[in-house]
Amino acid sequence: QLVTYHNGPTGEEFLLNSNGDGDGGGAQGYPDVAAAPGGFIAVYEDDSLHINGETGLAARLFDLAGTPDGAAKPLVISGPAVSYPVVAAQADGSFMVAYGTHFDADEQPWQDGVKVMPVEANLAKEEPVAASIYGADFQKFVRLATNVNFGHTMVVWESCPYDQYNESLDIPGQDGDGCGIFARIYGD
């Protein structure tokens, strides 16, 4: 259900990503958005960014009218495929982006890893750090929120045993009893 605030939309819909003009840029999906100084930052999956033909992540800044501040910038363009980004603005005007990584090769099972990456307002790429330090389970469905009054960000995710859906196996998982929800707090 849509809720209308104030006087409704301020303009027409617009294309958020820059690869939808028939240039063979691939598909984009799973967007998230956060307030930014003077506007918004949007993050999303972008098939055209990954060097192995899988999925990369992009971010783009917009002003309050929806005008983009430059082209979309890659956030992650190497390593395993990345997916499901979420973004939160920080008190200093930068952003924190969390996302999952996965390996989907025949010789290696699917393994999600939660990562957190601070992104400066100019979208310069930073080295990601792992939010979860537990490597045996799926770490997925990451979400985050920032308390800008105090400069802290809480990251939450689901941690599940690898064979959680195989009922013949009794795997306790990170929390000792199947799937569990874990969190970590980041400060200034």
mmCIF file of C-alpha atoms in Angstrom:
data_model
loop_
_atom_site.group_PDB
_atom_site.id
_atom_site.type_symbol
_atom_site.label_atom_id
_atom_site.label_comp_id
_atom_site.label_asym_id
_atom_site.label_seq_id
_atom_site.Cartn_x
_atom_site.Cartn_y
_atom_site.Cartn_z
ATOM 1 C CA GLN A 1 0.000 0.000 0.000
ATOM 2 C CA LEU A 2 1.370 3.397 -0.992
ATOM 3 C CA VAL A 3 1.199 6.278 1.425
ATOM 4 C CA THR A 4 1.105 9.829 0.098
ATOM 5 C CA TYR A 5 3.025 12.463 2.027
ATOM 6 C CA HIS A 6 2.647 16.201 1.579
ATOM 7 C CA ASN A 7 1.512 16.920 -1.999
ATOM 8 C CA GLY A 8 2.415 13.632 -3.648
ATOM 9 C CA PRO A 9 5.089 13.001 -6.288
ATOM 10 C CA THR A 10 7.328 15.901 -7.284
ATOM 11 C CA GLY A 11 7.931 14.598 -10.802
ATOM 12 C CA GLU A 12 7.755 11.662 -13.201
ATOM 13 C CA GLU A 13 9.467 8.294 -12.708
ATOM 14 C CA PHE A 14 13.009 8.078 -13.986
ATOM 15 C CA LEU A 15 15.557 5.387 -14.778
ATOM 16 C CA LEU A 16 17.920 5.025 -11.845
ATOM 17 C CA ASN A 17 20.679 3.037 -13.532
ATOM 18 C CA SER A 18 22.624 4.142 -16.594
ATOM 19 C CA ASN A 19 22.638 0.776 -18.401
ATOM 20 C CA GLY A 20 19.027 0.602 -19.543
ATOM 21 C CA ASP A 21 19.445 2.253 -22.916
ATOM 22 C CA GLY A 22 19.922 -0.854 -25.043
ATOM 23 C CA ASP A 23 23.717 -0.782 -24.806
ATOM 24 C CA GLY A 24 23.962 -4.422 -23.701
ATOM 25 C CA GLY A 25 24.786 -3.366 -20.151
ATOM 26 C CA GLY A 26 23.022 -6.305 -18.564
ATOM 27 C CA ALA A 27 20.366 -6.470 -15.902
ATOM 28 C CA GLN A 28 20.149 -4.464 -12.700
ATOM 29 C CA GLY A 29 18.173 -5.429 -9.603
ATOM 30 C CA TYR A 30 17.704 -5.450 -5.825
ATOM 31 C CA PRO A 31 17.902 -1.687 -5.195
ATOM 32 C CA ASP A 32 18.167 0.073 -1.866
ATOM 33 C CA VAL A 33 18.251 3.798 -1.096
ATOM 34 C CA ALA A 34 19.297 6.103 1.747
ATOM 35 C CA ALA A 35 19.261 9.836 2.389
ATOM 36 C CA ALA A 36 22.436 11.672 1.409
ATOM 37 C CA PRO A 37 23.543 15.282 1.854
ATOM 38 C CA GLY A 38 21.401 17.180 -0.628
ATOM 39 C CA GLY A 39 19.568 14.115 -1.894
ATOM 40 C CA PHE A 40 19.850 10.340 -1.989
ATOM 41 C CA ILE A 41 22.217 7.462 -2.676
ATOM 42 C CA ALA A 42 20.944 4.342 -4.446
ATOM 43 C CA VAL A 43 22.751 0.989 -4.574
ATOM 44 C CA TYR A 44 21.863 -2.040 -6.695
ATOM 45 C CA GLU A 45 23.147 -5.175 -8.383
ATOM 46 C CA ASP A 46 24.556 -4.606 -11.851
ATOM 47 C CA ASP A 47 25.395 -7.529 -14.137
ATOM 48 C CA SER A 48 27.561 -5.330 -16.351
ATOM 49 C CA LEU A 49 30.115 -4.600 -13.607
ATOM 50 C CA HIS A 50 31.480 -8.005 -12.648
ATOM 51 C CA ILE A 51 34.653 -9.107 -14.411
ATOM 52 C CA ASN A 52 33.577 -12.778 -14.433
ATOM 53 C CA GLY A 53 30.179 -12.080 -15.958
ATOM 54 C CA GLU A 54 28.321 -12.534 -12.692
ATOM 55 C CA THR A 55 26.936 -9.751 -10.520
ATOM 56 C CA GLY A 56 28.615 -6.579 -9.317
ATOM 57 C CA LEU A 57 27.269 -3.669 -7.281
ATOM 58 C CA ALA A 58 26.829 -0.052 -8.272
ATOM 59 C CA ALA A 59 25.916 3.160 -6.469
ATOM 60 C CA ARG A 60 24.641 6.486 -7.741
ATOM 61 C CA LEU A 61 23.973 9.826 -6.078
ATOM 62 C CA PHE A 62 20.869 11.912 -6.856
ATOM 63 C CA ASP A 63 19.709 15.360 -5.843
ATOM 64 C CA LEU A 64 16.245 16.003 -4.383
ATOM 65 C CA ALA A 65 14.752 16.354 -7.869
ATOM 66 C CA GLY A 66 16.143 12.982 -8.987
ATOM 67 C CA THR A 67 18.928 14.391 -11.150
ATOM 68 C CA PRO A 68 21.955 12.075 -11.018
ATOM 69 C CA ASP A 69 25.234 13.417 -9.683
ATOM 70 C CA GLY A 70 27.464 11.824 -12.308
ATOM 71 C CA ALA A 71 27.397 8.294 -13.646
ATOM 72 C CA ALA A 72 26.805 5.177 -11.579
ATOM 73 C CA LYS A 73 29.984 4.041 -9.832
ATOM 74 C CA PRO A 74 31.028 0.433 -9.251
ATOM 75 C CA LEU A 75 31.277 -0.651 -5.639
ATOM 76 C CA VAL A 76 32.506 -4.206 -6.078
ATOM 77 C CA ILE A 77 33.848 -5.463 -9.402
ATOM 78 C CA SER A 78 36.072 -8.438 -8.586
ATOM 79 C CA GLY A 79 36.110 -11.596 -6.523
ATOM 80 C CA PRO A 80 32.980 -13.710 -6.026
ATOM 81 C CA ALA A 81 29.548 -12.620 -7.158
ATOM 82 C CA VAL A 82 27.913 -10.107 -4.852
ATOM 83 C CA SER A 83 24.237 -9.546 -4.181
ATOM 84 C CA TYR A 84 21.448 -7.885 -2.208
ATOM 85 C CA PRO A 85 23.078 -4.592 -1.224
ATOM 86 C CA VAL A 86 21.670 -2.349 1.496
ATOM 87 C CA VAL A 87 22.881 1.172 2.310
ATOM 88 C CA ALA A 88 22.737 3.557 5.280
ATOM 89 C CA ALA A 89 23.972 7.130 5.565
ATOM 90 C CA GLN A 90 26.553 7.886 8.233
ATOM 91 C CA ALA A 91 26.743 10.983 10.449
ATOM 92 C CA ASP A 92 29.872 12.246 8.641
ATOM 93 C CA GLY A 93 28.165 12.232 5.214
ATOM 94 C CA SER A 94 29.651 8.917 4.086
ATOM 95 C CA PHE A 95 27.720 5.690 3.587
ATOM 96 C CA MET A 96 27.945 2.096 4.718
ATOM 97 C CA VAL A 97 26.938 -0.605 2.266
ATOM 98 C CA ALA A 98 26.386 -4.201 3.324
ATOM 99 C CA TYR A 99 26.040 -7.050 0.846
ATOM 100 C CA GLY A 100 26.335 -10.802 0.485
ATOM 101 C CA THR A 101 28.978 -12.693 -1.455
ATOM 102 C CA HIS A 102 28.628 -16.153 -2.882
ATOM 103 C CA PHE A 103 30.625 -18.778 -4.684
ATOM 104 C CA ASP A 104 28.530 -20.880 -7.045
ATOM 105 C CA ALA A 105 30.944 -23.316 -8.657
ATOM 106 C CA ASP A 106 30.676 -27.072 -9.017
ATOM 107 C CA GLU A 107 33.694 -27.705 -6.836
ATOM 108 C CA GLN A 108 32.596 -25.280 -4.119
ATOM 109 C CA PRO A 109 29.180 -25.077 -2.458
ATOM 110 C CA TRP A 110 27.165 -21.905 -2.236
ATOM 111 C CA GLN A 111 28.508 -19.887 0.686
ATOM 112 C CA ASP A 112 27.193 -16.451 1.552
ATOM 113 C CA GLY A 113 29.418 -14.082 3.430
ATOM 114 C CA VAL A 114 28.191 -10.824 4.898
ATOM 115 C CA LYS A 115 30.450 -7.881 4.219
ATOM 116 C CA VAL A 116 30.288 -4.249 5.203
ATOM 117 C CA MET A 117 31.883 -1.507 3.151
ATOM 118 C CA PRO A 118 32.038 2.180 4.005
ATOM 119 C CA VAL A 119 31.671 4.325 0.917
ATOM 120 C CA GLU A 120 32.688 7.982 0.941
ATOM 121 C CA ALA A 121 30.360 10.594 -0.544
ATOM 122 C CA ASN A 122 32.441 10.567 -3.743
ATOM 123 C CA LEU A 123 31.833 6.782 -3.961
ATOM 124 C CA ALA A 124 35.528 5.895 -3.799
ATOM 125 C CA LYS A 125 35.897 2.137 -3.424
ATOM 126 C CA GLU A 126 37.048 0.949 -0.009
ATOM 127 C CA GLU A 127 38.278 -2.467 1.088
ATOM 128 C CA PRO A 128 35.347 -4.406 2.579
ATOM 129 C CA VAL A 129 35.482 -6.043 5.977
ATOM 130 C CA ALA A 130 33.499 -9.070 7.077
ATOM 131 C CA ALA A 131 30.608 -8.357 9.419
ATOM 132 C CA SER A 132 30.423 -12.014 10.419
ATOM 133 C CA ILE A 133 33.476 -13.831 11.733
ATOM 134 C CA TYR A 134 31.791 -17.246 11.569
ATOM 135 C CA GLY A 135 32.589 -19.074 8.338
ATOM 136 C CA ALA A 136 30.832 -22.437 8.619
ATOM 137 C CA ASP A 137 27.254 -21.364 7.882
ATOM 138 C CA PHE A 138 25.398 -19.325 5.327
ATOM 139 C CA GLN A 139 25.593 -15.680 6.364
ATOM 140 C CA LYS A 140 22.798 -13.934 4.472
ATOM 141 C CA PHE A 141 19.906 -11.472 4.406
ATOM 142 C CA VAL A 142 22.062 -8.684 5.797
ATOM 143 C CA ARG A 143 20.374 -5.432 6.858
ATOM 144 C CA LEU A 144 21.722 -2.318 8.532
ATOM 145 C CA ALA A 145 20.637 0.951 10.122
ATOM 146 C CA THR A 146 22.576 3.940 11.377
ATOM 147 C CA ASN A 147 21.837 6.016 14.436
ATOM 148 C CA VAL A 148 23.203 9.285 13.048
ATOM 149 C CA ASN A 149 22.839 11.024 16.408
ATOM 150 C CA PHE A 150 25.506 8.788 17.879
ATOM 151 C CA GLY A 151 27.406 7.659 14.766
ATOM 152 C CA HIS A 152 26.839 3.924 15.218
ATOM 153 C CA THR A 153 25.569 1.397 12.689
ATOM 154 C CA MET A 154 23.985 -1.942 13.593
ATOM 155 C CA VAL A 155 24.311 -4.740 11.055
ATOM 156 C CA VAL A 156 22.073 -7.822 11.348
ATOM 157 C CA TRP A 157 22.044 -11.052 9.363
ATOM 158 C CA GLU A 158 20.817 -14.629 9.356
ATOM 159 C CA SER A 159 23.289 -17.415 10.088
ATOM 160 C CA CYS A 160 22.160 -20.912 9.066
ATOM 161 C CA PRO A 161 23.854 -24.299 8.819
ATOM 162 C CA TYR A 162 24.920 -25.239 5.294
ATOM 163 C CA ASP A 163 22.551 -28.226 5.137
ATOM 164 C CA GLN A 164 19.716 -26.535 7.026
ATOM 165 C CA TYR A 165 17.080 -27.972 4.679
ATOM 166 C CA ASN A 166 18.334 -31.559 4.808
ATOM 167 C CA GLU A 167 16.244 -33.030 7.629
ATOM 168 C CA SER A 168 18.415 -36.152 7.813
ATOM 169 C CA LEU A 169 21.252 -34.047 9.216
ATOM 170 C CA ASP A 170 21.234 -32.581 12.693
ATOM 171 C CA ILE A 171 23.471 -29.531 12.374
ATOM 172 C CA PRO A 172 23.314 -27.114 15.284
ATOM 173 C CA GLY A 173 24.473 -23.993 13.456
ATOM 174 C CA GLN A 174 26.225 -20.961 14.867
ATOM 175 C CA ASP A 175 23.632 -20.374 17.595
ATOM 176 C CA GLY A 176 23.570 -24.049 18.589
ATOM 177 C CA ASP A 177 20.039 -24.667 17.296
ATOM 178 C CA GLY A 178 19.506 -24.217 13.562
ATOM 179 C CA CYS A 179 19.228 -20.753 12.075
ATOM 180 C CA GLY A 180 19.897 -17.718 14.216
ATOM 181 C CA ILE A 181 20.008 -13.946 13.854
ATOM 182 C CA PHE A 182 23.291 -12.211 14.651
ATOM 183 C CA ALA A 183 24.365 -8.590 14.777
ATOM 184 C CA ARG A 184 27.409 -6.372 15.044
ATOM 185 C CA ILE A 185 27.663 -2.670 15.854
ATOM 186 C CA TYR A 186 30.121 -0.341 14.147
ATOM 187 C CA GLY A 187 31.169 3.011 15.610
ATOM 188 C CA ASP A 188 32.971 6.104 14.401
#
